[in-house]
Amino acid sequence: MDKRPIGVFDSGLGGLTAVRELRRILPGEDIVYFGDTGRVPYGTRGRDTILQYARQDVRFLLAQDVKFIMAACGTVSSVYPTEEAAKLPVPYTGVVGATARAAAAATRSGRIGVIGTAATVRSGSFAAVLAQLDSRLEVRAKACPMFVPLVENGYVTPGDPVTLAIAHQYLDELRDAGVDTLILGCTHYPLLTGTIRMVMGPDVALIDPGRETADAVKDALEQLELLNGTGGTARYFVSDAVEQFRQVADLFLGEYAGGPVEQIPIETY
């Protein structure tokens, strides 16, 4: 048994969808979450800037004495070097591997769509993993840069006219291409599931990276004998106003809302 918390970070609030899943399937674990709300979004930044931010986020979580780090950010997961992650003093996972495996298992036709930030799509990370899993898979990717600010500002009601119009612009070509599985390659995007499904139709499987990666974290903790059965708390840290976090966080966390929130100077890490 290891009583240290699980560390989770994201460029903003999207990673809270992963926290919600972790709290659901690992109710005895303590969690420390950092959302870089002062520098969101990461997906429009260059690779060097994304890596600088990710390294600061990781250093902050390590300072909280976490036992495991989850990058609940598709952008970071797509560019953070595997060899660097392997040198961290605690186990680390991004969201790409588990999400791609779930999509490969779900597709019936072999046609898989990927939506994500510009940096995620540019990296080709999901397509690369899917090709390793099955070279016959046909992967189409589409950057959806407006989805993150829409979610961060609360435009998540299914069928919201603004969000729906933008979703059609992004997703119509993937629907028309006949994909039967769609990777929501950013942890913000599950909050738009209702609108995305209105565009894609009821028969397209939507793959939630937070849910899939939370399951992978559980499996890893079991294998490493790092589980803790007596915790269940969550602490939240942000790099911008706490009030803004509180206004939106409940939407992401649902029944798992609550917990102390603190603003920290992430640039010092």
PDB file of C-alpha atoms in Angstrom:
ATOM      1  CA  MET A   1       0.000   0.000   0.000  1.00  0.00           C
ATOM      2  CA  ASP A   2       1.304   3.442  -0.962  1.00  0.00           C
ATOM      3  CA  LYS A   3      -0.486   6.431   0.570  1.00  0.00           C
ATOM      4  CA  ARG A   4       1.104   9.017  -1.716  1.00  0.00           C
ATOM      5  CA  PRO A   5      -1.332  10.730  -4.120  1.00  0.00           C
ATOM      6  CA  ILE A   6      -1.706  10.308  -7.860  1.00  0.00           C
ATOM      7  CA  GLY A   7      -0.618  13.423  -9.738  1.00  0.00           C
ATOM      8  CA  VAL A   8      -2.635  14.625 -12.734  1.00  0.00           C
ATOM      9  CA  PHE A   9      -2.007  17.682 -14.888  1.00  0.00           C
ATOM     10  CA  ASP A  10      -3.515  19.379 -17.910  1.00  0.00           C
ATOM     11  CA  SER A  11      -3.246  22.664 -19.760  1.00  0.00           C
ATOM     12  CA  GLY A  12      -6.506  23.781 -18.160  1.00  0.00           C
ATOM     13  CA  LEU A  13      -9.647  22.102 -16.881  1.00  0.00           C
ATOM     14  CA  GLY A  14     -10.072  19.267 -19.379  1.00  0.00           C
ATOM     15  CA  GLY A  15      -8.002  16.901 -17.266  1.00  0.00           C
ATOM     16  CA  LEU A  16     -10.738  17.020 -14.657  1.00  0.00           C
ATOM     17  CA  THR A  17     -12.625  14.524 -16.824  1.00  0.00           C
ATOM     18  CA  ALA A  18      -9.782  12.112 -16.068  1.00  0.00           C
ATOM     19  CA  VAL A  19      -9.891  13.001 -12.366  1.00  0.00           C
ATOM     20  CA  ARG A  20     -13.600  12.183 -12.348  1.00  0.00           C
ATOM     21  CA  GLU A  21     -12.885   8.751 -13.806  1.00  0.00           C
ATOM     22  CA  LEU A  22     -10.016   8.124 -11.380  1.00  0.00           C
ATOM     23  CA  ARG A  23     -12.218   8.981  -8.423  1.00  0.00           C
ATOM     24  CA  ARG A  24     -14.920   6.679  -9.754  1.00  0.00           C
ATOM     25  CA  ILE A  25     -12.743   3.602 -10.238  1.00  0.00           C
ATOM     26  CA  LEU A  26     -10.156   4.291  -7.489  1.00  0.00           C
ATOM     27  CA  PRO A  27     -12.191   5.748  -4.612  1.00  0.00           C
ATOM     28  CA  GLY A  28      -9.437   5.020  -2.094  1.00  0.00           C
ATOM     29  CA  GLU A  29      -6.792   7.122  -3.858  1.00  0.00           C
ATOM     30  CA  ASP A  30      -5.789  10.688  -3.069  1.00  0.00           C
ATOM     31  CA  ILE A  31      -5.322  12.937  -6.092  1.00  0.00           C
ATOM     32  CA  VAL A  32      -3.374  16.129  -6.701  1.00  0.00           C
ATOM     33  CA  TYR A  33      -4.440  18.004  -9.826  1.00  0.00           C
ATOM     34  CA  PHE A  34      -2.724  20.909 -11.532  1.00  0.00           C
ATOM     35  CA  GLY A  35      -4.508  22.843 -14.262  1.00  0.00           C
ATOM     36  CA  ASP A  36      -2.402  25.427 -16.084  1.00  0.00           C
ATOM     37  CA  THR A  37      -5.331  27.778 -16.484  1.00  0.00           C
ATOM     38  CA  GLY A  38      -3.088  30.813 -16.882  1.00  0.00           C
ATOM     39  CA  ARG A  39      -1.461  29.426 -20.042  1.00  0.00           C
ATOM     40  CA  VAL A  40      -4.290  27.429 -21.621  1.00  0.00           C
ATOM     41  CA  PRO A  41      -4.439  26.268 -24.378  1.00  0.00           C
ATOM     42  CA  TYR A  42      -1.219  24.357 -25.046  1.00  0.00           C
ATOM     43  CA  GLY A  43      -2.382  23.093 -28.417  1.00  0.00           C
ATOM     44  CA  THR A  44      -1.662  26.329 -30.279  1.00  0.00           C
ATOM     45  CA  ARG A  45       1.921  26.558 -28.957  1.00  0.00           C
ATOM     46  CA  GLY A  46       5.146  25.382 -30.519  1.00  0.00           C
ATOM     47  CA  ARG A  47       6.746  22.116 -29.426  1.00  0.00           C
ATOM     48  CA  ASP A  48       9.507  23.743 -27.350  1.00  0.00           C
ATOM     49  CA  THR A  49       7.018  25.847 -25.407  1.00  0.00           C
ATOM     50  CA  ILE A  50       4.766  22.848 -24.767  1.00  0.00           C
ATOM     51  CA  LEU A  51       7.748  20.884 -23.424  1.00  0.00           C
ATOM     52  CA  GLN A  52       8.798  23.775 -21.202  1.00  0.00           C
ATOM     53  CA  TYR A  53       5.312  23.986 -19.713  1.00  0.00           C
ATOM     54  CA  ALA A  54       5.026  20.201 -19.317  1.00  0.00           C
ATOM     55  CA  ARG A  55       8.368  20.000 -17.480  1.00  0.00           C
ATOM     56  CA  GLN A  56       7.271  22.717 -15.065  1.00  0.00           C
ATOM     57  CA  ASP A  57       3.978  20.894 -14.483  1.00  0.00           C
ATOM     58  CA  VAL A  58       5.799  17.631 -13.803  1.00  0.00           C
ATOM     59  CA  ARG A  59       8.240  19.305 -11.396  1.00  0.00           C
ATOM     60  CA  PHE A  60       5.348  20.806  -9.474  1.00  0.00           C
ATOM     61  CA  LEU A  61       3.650  17.436  -9.081  1.00  0.00           C
ATOM     62  CA  LEU A  62       6.898  15.772  -8.015  1.00  0.00           C
ATOM     63  CA  ALA A  63       7.208  18.445  -5.323  1.00  0.00           C
ATOM     64  CA  GLN A  64       3.833  17.202  -4.002  1.00  0.00           C
ATOM     65  CA  ASP A  65       5.374  13.739  -3.445  1.00  0.00           C
ATOM     66  CA  VAL A  66       3.100  11.961  -5.919  1.00  0.00           C
ATOM     67  CA  LYS A  67       3.570   8.257  -6.689  1.00  0.00           C
ATOM     68  CA  PHE A  68       2.345   8.358 -10.301  1.00  0.00           C
ATOM     69  CA  ILE A  69       1.942  11.114 -12.899  1.00  0.00           C
ATOM     70  CA  MET A  70      -0.784  11.212 -15.516  1.00  0.00           C
ATOM     71  CA  ALA A  71      -0.570  13.814 -18.275  1.00  0.00           C
ATOM     72  CA  ALA A  72      -4.301  14.234 -18.864  1.00  0.00           C
ATOM     73  CA  CYS A  73      -3.541  16.372 -21.901  1.00  0.00           C
ATOM     74  CA  GLY A  74      -3.523  15.093 -25.442  1.00  0.00           C
ATOM     75  CA  THR A  75      -1.107  17.807 -26.518  1.00  0.00           C
ATOM     76  CA  VAL A  76       1.514  17.005 -23.884  1.00  0.00           C
ATOM     77  CA  SER A  77       0.992  13.275 -24.358  1.00  0.00           C
ATOM     78  CA  SER A  78       1.723  13.711 -28.062  1.00  0.00           C
ATOM     79  CA  VAL A  79       5.027  15.573 -27.699  1.00  0.00           C
ATOM     80  CA  TYR A  80       6.545  14.593 -24.328  1.00  0.00           C
ATOM     81  CA  PRO A  81       9.542  12.351 -25.143  1.00  0.00           C
ATOM     82  CA  THR A  82       9.200   8.721 -24.114  1.00  0.00           C
ATOM     83  CA  GLU A  83      12.841   8.560 -23.055  1.00  0.00           C
ATOM     84  CA  GLU A  84      12.384  11.581 -20.786  1.00  0.00           C
ATOM     85  CA  ALA A  85       9.278  10.088 -19.193  1.00  0.00           C
ATOM     86  CA  ALA A  86      11.207   6.868 -18.517  1.00  0.00           C
ATOM     87  CA  LYS A  87      13.765   8.810 -16.452  1.00  0.00           C
ATOM     88  CA  LEU A  88      11.219  10.336 -14.089  1.00  0.00           C
ATOM     89  CA  PRO A  89      11.433   9.100 -10.485  1.00  0.00           C
ATOM     90  CA  VAL A  90       7.806   7.890 -10.581  1.00  0.00           C
ATOM     91  CA  PRO A  91       5.763   6.078 -13.264  1.00  0.00           C
ATOM     92  CA  TYR A  92       4.235   8.332 -15.921  1.00  0.00           C
ATOM     93  CA  THR A  93       1.549   7.938 -18.567  1.00  0.00           C
ATOM     94  CA  GLY A  94      -0.027  10.139 -21.172  1.00  0.00           C
ATOM     95  CA  VAL A  95      -3.394   9.538 -22.794  1.00  0.00           C
ATOM     96  CA  VAL A  96      -2.366   8.405 -26.279  1.00  0.00           C
ATOM     97  CA  GLY A  97      -1.564   4.709 -25.774  1.00  0.00           C
ATOM     98  CA  ALA A  98      -4.628   3.563 -23.863  1.00  0.00           C
ATOM     99  CA  THR A  99      -6.943   5.661 -26.024  1.00  0.00           C
ATOM    100  CA  ALA A 100      -5.526   4.301 -29.283  1.00  0.00           C
ATOM    101  CA  ARG A 101      -5.816   0.719 -28.041  1.00  0.00           C
ATOM    102  CA  ALA A 102      -9.470   1.274 -27.147  1.00  0.00           C
ATOM    103  CA  ALA A 103     -10.188   2.744 -30.584  1.00  0.00           C
ATOM    104  CA  ALA A 104      -8.496  -0.150 -32.377  1.00  0.00           C
ATOM    105  CA  ALA A 105     -10.626  -2.584 -30.372  1.00  0.00           C
ATOM    106  CA  ALA A 106     -13.843  -0.648 -31.038  1.00  0.00           C
ATOM    107  CA  THR A 107     -13.674  -0.103 -34.803  1.00  0.00           C
ATOM    108  CA  ARG A 108     -15.621  -2.418 -37.070  1.00  0.00           C
ATOM    109  CA  SER A 109     -14.668  -0.948 -40.439  1.00  0.00           C
ATOM    110  CA  GLY A 110     -11.065  -0.007 -39.668  1.00  0.00           C
ATOM    111  CA  ARG A 111     -11.805   3.691 -40.306  1.00  0.00           C
ATOM    112  CA  ILE A 112     -10.908   5.766 -37.257  1.00  0.00           C
ATOM    113  CA  GLY A 113     -11.170   9.519 -36.811  1.00  0.00           C
ATOM    114  CA  VAL A 114      -8.990  11.550 -34.466  1.00  0.00           C
ATOM    115  CA  ILE A 115      -9.833  15.050 -33.257  1.00  0.00           C
ATOM    116  CA  GLY A 116      -7.477  17.090 -31.118  1.00  0.00           C
ATOM    117  CA  THR A 117      -5.584  20.327 -30.788  1.00  0.00           C
ATOM    118  CA  ALA A 118      -3.435  21.562 -33.653  1.00  0.00           C
ATOM    119  CA  ALA A 119      -0.287  20.326 -31.873  1.00  0.00           C
ATOM    120  CA  THR A 120      -1.753  16.873 -31.278  1.00  0.00           C
ATOM    121  CA  VAL A 121      -2.839  16.442 -34.881  1.00  0.00           C
ATOM    122  CA  ARG A 122       0.458  17.841 -36.172  1.00  0.00           C
ATOM    123  CA  SER A 123       2.408  15.310 -34.088  1.00  0.00           C
ATOM    124  CA  GLY A 124       0.606  12.325 -35.641  1.00  0.00           C
ATOM    125  CA  SER A 125       0.874  10.537 -32.291  1.00  0.00           C
ATOM    126  CA  PHE A 126      -2.449   8.691 -32.379  1.00  0.00           C
ATOM    127  CA  ALA A 127      -1.968   7.629 -36.003  1.00  0.00           C
ATOM    128  CA  ALA A 128       1.503   6.298 -35.184  1.00  0.00           C
ATOM    129  CA  VAL A 129       0.285   4.141 -32.304  1.00  0.00           C
ATOM    130  CA  LEU A 130      -2.699   2.910 -34.302  1.00  0.00           C
ATOM    131  CA  ALA A 131      -0.388   1.921 -37.178  1.00  0.00           C
ATOM    132  CA  GLN A 132       1.722  -0.096 -34.744  1.00  0.00           C
ATOM    133  CA  LEU A 133      -1.397  -1.852 -33.501  1.00  0.00           C
ATOM    134  CA  ASP A 134      -2.770  -2.617 -36.978  1.00  0.00           C
ATOM    135  CA  SER A 135      -1.229  -1.328 -40.186  1.00  0.00           C
ATOM    136  CA  ARG A 136      -4.529  -1.852 -42.012  1.00  0.00           C
ATOM    137  CA  LEU A 137      -6.321   0.859 -40.038  1.00  0.00           C
ATOM    138  CA  GLU A 138      -7.308   3.992 -41.951  1.00  0.00           C
ATOM    139  CA  VAL A 139      -6.882   7.078 -39.772  1.00  0.00           C
ATOM    140  CA  ARG A 140      -8.192  10.563 -40.489  1.00  0.00           C
ATOM    141  CA  ALA A 141      -7.275  13.423 -38.145  1.00  0.00           C
ATOM    142  CA  LYS A 142      -8.805  16.863 -37.740  1.00  0.00           C
ATOM    143  CA  ALA A 143      -7.644  19.763 -35.574  1.00  0.00           C
ATOM    144  CA  CYS A 144     -10.469  21.363 -33.592  1.00  0.00           C
ATOM    145  CA  PRO A 145      -8.833  24.425 -31.969  1.00  0.00           C
ATOM    146  CA  MET A 146     -12.076  26.126 -30.932  1.00  0.00           C
ATOM    147  CA  PHE A 147     -13.327  23.223 -28.823  1.00  0.00           C
ATOM    148  CA  VAL A 148     -11.053  23.938 -25.839  1.00  0.00           C
ATOM    149  CA  PRO A 149     -12.058  27.605 -25.365  1.00  0.00           C
ATOM    150  CA  LEU A 150     -15.703  26.667 -25.875  1.00  0.00           C
ATOM    151  CA  VAL A 151     -15.483  24.102 -23.069  1.00  0.00           C
ATOM    152  CA  GLU A 152     -13.467  26.395 -20.785  1.00  0.00           C
ATOM    153  CA  ASN A 153     -16.179  29.041 -21.186  1.00  0.00           C
ATOM    154  CA  GLY A 154     -19.051  26.667 -20.522  1.00  0.00           C
ATOM    155  CA  TYR A 155     -20.489  26.205 -24.047  1.00  0.00           C
ATOM    156  CA  VAL A 156     -21.140  22.528 -23.430  1.00  0.00           C
ATOM    157  CA  THR A 157     -24.923  22.147 -23.540  1.00  0.00           C
ATOM    158  CA  PRO A 158     -25.750  19.550 -26.212  1.00  0.00           C
ATOM    159  CA  GLY A 159     -26.945  21.349 -29.307  1.00  0.00           C
ATOM    160  CA  ASP A 160     -25.743  24.800 -28.234  1.00  0.00           C
ATOM    161  CA  PRO A 161     -26.028  26.676 -31.539  1.00  0.00           C
ATOM    162  CA  VAL A 162     -22.528  28.167 -31.404  1.00  0.00           C
ATOM    163  CA  THR A 163     -20.857  24.871 -30.508  1.00  0.00           C
ATOM    164  CA  LEU A 164     -22.984  22.888 -32.956  1.00  0.00           C
ATOM    165  CA  ALA A 165     -22.087  25.178 -35.855  1.00  0.00           C
ATOM    166  CA  ILE A 166     -18.379  24.841 -35.125  1.00  0.00           C
ATOM    167  CA  ALA A 167     -18.717  21.084 -34.622  1.00  0.00           C
ATOM    168  CA  HIS A 168     -20.251  20.741 -38.075  1.00  0.00           C
ATOM    169  CA  GLN A 169     -17.341  22.657 -39.596  1.00  0.00           C
ATOM    170  CA  TYR A 170     -14.846  20.321 -37.950  1.00  0.00           C
ATOM    171  CA  LEU A 171     -16.627  16.988 -38.060  1.00  0.00           C
ATOM    172  CA  ASP A 172     -18.710  16.804 -41.226  1.00  0.00           C
ATOM    173  CA  GLU A 173     -15.771  15.602 -43.309  1.00  0.00           C
ATOM    174  CA  LEU A 174     -14.982  12.821 -40.823  1.00  0.00           C
ATOM    175  CA  ARG A 175     -18.615  11.708 -40.772  1.00  0.00           C
ATOM    176  CA  ASP A 176     -18.770  11.793 -44.568  1.00  0.00           C
ATOM    177  CA  ALA A 177     -15.537   9.751 -44.732  1.00  0.00           C
ATOM    178  CA  GLY A 178     -17.358   6.935 -42.933  1.00  0.00           C
ATOM    179  CA  VAL A 179     -15.340   6.678 -39.726  1.00  0.00           C
ATOM    180  CA  ASP A 180     -17.081   4.387 -37.256  1.00  0.00           C
ATOM    181  CA  THR A 181     -14.860   5.299 -34.297  1.00  0.00           C
ATOM    182  CA  LEU A 182     -13.803   8.776 -33.171  1.00  0.00           C
ATOM    183  CA  ILE A 183     -10.984   9.440 -30.719  1.00  0.00           C
ATOM    184  CA  LEU A 184     -11.705  12.515 -28.610  1.00  0.00           C
ATOM    185  CA  GLY A 185      -7.997  13.336 -28.541  1.00  0.00           C
ATOM    186  CA  CYS A 186      -8.228  16.036 -25.876  1.00  0.00           C
ATOM    187  CA  THR A 187      -9.630  15.559 -22.384  1.00  0.00           C
ATOM    188  CA  HIS A 188     -11.787  18.665 -22.820  1.00  0.00           C
ATOM    189  CA  TYR A 189     -13.754  17.062 -25.616  1.00  0.00           C
ATOM    190  CA  PRO A 190     -15.842  14.544 -23.597  1.00  0.00           C
ATOM    191  CA  LEU A 191     -17.770  17.546 -22.264  1.00  0.00           C
ATOM    192  CA  LEU A 192     -18.951  18.061 -25.851  1.00  0.00           C
ATOM    193  CA  THR A 193     -20.055  14.457 -26.333  1.00  0.00           C
ATOM    194  CA  GLY A 194     -23.710  15.388 -26.772  1.00  0.00           C
ATOM    195  CA  THR A 195     -23.009  17.861 -29.562  1.00  0.00           C
ATOM    196  CA  ILE A 196     -20.375  15.643 -31.199  1.00  0.00           C
ATOM    197  CA  ARG A 197     -22.836  12.760 -31.276  1.00  0.00           C
ATOM    198  CA  MET A 198     -25.471  14.970 -32.901  1.00  0.00           C
ATOM    199  CA  VAL A 199     -23.030  15.541 -35.786  1.00  0.00           C
ATOM    200  CA  MET A 200     -21.466  12.091 -36.026  1.00  0.00           C
ATOM    201  CA  GLY A 201     -24.615  10.022 -35.483  1.00  0.00           C
ATOM    202  CA  PRO A 202     -25.489   7.307 -32.964  1.00  0.00           C
ATOM    203  CA  ASP A 203     -23.447   4.496 -34.512  1.00  0.00           C
ATOM    204  CA  VAL A 204     -20.008   6.079 -34.190  1.00  0.00           C
ATOM    205  CA  ALA A 205     -18.068   4.960 -31.099  1.00  0.00           C
ATOM    206  CA  LEU A 206     -16.651   7.935 -29.179  1.00  0.00           C
ATOM    207  CA  ILE A 207     -13.443   7.113 -27.300  1.00  0.00           C
ATOM    208  CA  ASP A 208     -12.940   9.108 -24.073  1.00  0.00           C
ATOM    209  CA  PRO A 209      -9.210   9.501 -23.269  1.00  0.00           C
ATOM    210  CA  GLY A 210      -9.813  10.244 -19.594  1.00  0.00           C
ATOM    211  CA  ARG A 211     -11.814   7.069 -19.064  1.00  0.00           C
ATOM    212  CA  GLU A 212      -9.445   4.840 -21.002  1.00  0.00           C
ATOM    213  CA  THR A 213      -6.325   6.228 -19.334  1.00  0.00           C
ATOM    214  CA  ALA A 214      -7.833   6.088 -15.853  1.00  0.00           C
ATOM    215  CA  ASP A 215      -8.385   2.364 -16.404  1.00  0.00           C
ATOM    216  CA  ALA A 216      -4.751   2.050 -17.514  1.00  0.00           C
ATOM    217  CA  VAL A 217      -3.569   3.882 -14.382  1.00  0.00           C
ATOM    218  CA  LYS A 218      -5.553   1.495 -12.206  1.00  0.00           C
ATOM    219  CA  ASP A 219      -3.968  -1.500 -13.928  1.00  0.00           C
ATOM    220  CA  ALA A 220      -0.491   0.000 -13.533  1.00  0.00           C
ATOM    221  CA  LEU A 221      -0.954   0.753  -9.836  1.00  0.00           C
ATOM    222  CA  GLU A 222      -2.154  -2.800  -9.251  1.00  0.00           C
ATOM    223  CA  GLN A 223       0.823  -4.277 -11.072  1.00  0.00           C
ATOM    224  CA  LEU A 224       3.275  -2.018  -9.232  1.00  0.00           C
ATOM    225  CA  GLU A 225       1.580  -2.672  -5.872  1.00  0.00           C
ATOM    226  CA  LEU A 226       1.064   1.052  -5.329  1.00  0.00           C
ATOM    227  CA  LEU A 227      -2.656   1.053  -4.554  1.00  0.00           C
ATOM    228  CA  ASN A 228      -4.023   2.834  -1.492  1.00  0.00           C
ATOM    229  CA  GLY A 229      -7.397   1.867  -0.080  1.00  0.00           C
ATOM    230  CA  THR A 230      -7.818   4.461   2.660  1.00  0.00           C
ATOM    231  CA  GLY A 231      -7.674   7.847   0.894  1.00  0.00           C
ATOM    232  CA  GLY A 232     -10.171   9.492  -1.389  1.00  0.00           C
ATOM    233  CA  THR A 233      -9.308  13.193  -1.152  1.00  0.00           C
ATOM    234  CA  ALA A 234      -8.599  15.575  -4.019  1.00  0.00           C
ATOM    235  CA  ARG A 235      -6.575  18.799  -4.001  1.00  0.00           C
ATOM    236  CA  TYR A 236      -6.559  21.193  -6.917  1.00  0.00           C
ATOM    237  CA  PHE A 237      -3.975  23.740  -8.023  1.00  0.00           C
ATOM    238  CA  VAL A 238      -4.232  26.288 -10.837  1.00  0.00           C
ATOM    239  CA  SER A 239      -2.002  28.967 -12.315  1.00  0.00           C
ATOM    240  CA  ASP A 240      -4.765  31.568 -12.668  1.00  0.00           C
ATOM    241  CA  ALA A 241      -7.769  32.766 -10.702  1.00  0.00           C
ATOM    242  CA  VAL A 242      -9.263  30.241  -8.276  1.00  0.00           C
ATOM    243  CA  GLU A 243     -12.713  31.747  -8.750  1.00  0.00           C
ATOM    244  CA  GLN A 244     -12.754  30.900 -12.440  1.00  0.00           C
ATOM    245  CA  PHE A 245     -11.812  27.312 -11.651  1.00  0.00           C
ATOM    246  CA  ARG A 246     -14.594  26.965  -9.091  1.00  0.00           C
ATOM    247  CA  GLN A 247     -17.181  28.292 -11.556  1.00  0.00           C
ATOM    248  CA  VAL A 248     -16.488  25.591 -14.137  1.00  0.00           C
ATOM    249  CA  ALA A 249     -14.917  22.675 -12.230  1.00  0.00           C
ATOM    250  CA  ASP A 250     -18.213  21.266 -10.973  1.00  0.00           C
ATOM    251  CA  LEU A 251     -19.302  20.763 -14.582  1.00  0.00           C
ATOM    252  CA  PHE A 252     -16.272  18.547 -15.225  1.00  0.00           C
ATOM    253  CA  LEU A 253     -16.283  16.681 -11.914  1.00  0.00           C
ATOM    254  CA  GLY A 254     -20.007  16.025 -11.503  1.00  0.00           C
ATOM    255  CA  GLU A 255     -20.729  14.124  -8.301  1.00  0.00           C
ATOM    256  CA  TYR A 256     -17.023  14.249  -7.406  1.00  0.00           C
ATOM    257  CA  ALA A 257     -16.916  18.038  -7.156  1.00  0.00           C
ATOM    258  CA  GLY A 258     -15.349  19.666  -4.126  1.00  0.00           C
ATOM    259  CA  GLY A 259     -11.942  19.977  -2.560  1.00  0.00           C
ATOM    260  CA  PRO A 260      -9.518  22.808  -1.793  1.00  0.00           C
ATOM    261  CA  VAL A 261      -8.188  24.930  -4.670  1.00  0.00           C
ATOM    262  CA  GLU A 262      -4.994  26.982  -4.606  1.00  0.00           C
ATOM    263  CA  GLN A 263      -3.308  29.256  -7.135  1.00  0.00           C
ATOM    264  CA  ILE A 264       0.424  28.652  -7.534  1.00  0.00           C
ATOM    265  CA  PRO A 265       3.232  30.387  -9.508  1.00  0.00           C
ATOM    266  CA  ILE A 266       4.013  27.579 -11.937  1.00  0.00           C
ATOM    267  CA  GLU A 267       6.753  29.612 -13.656  1.00  0.00           C
ATOM    268  CA  THR A 268       8.947  29.116 -10.564  1.00  0.00           C
ATOM    269  CA  TYR A 269       9.164  25.345 -11.103  1.00  0.00           C
TER     270      TYR A 269
END
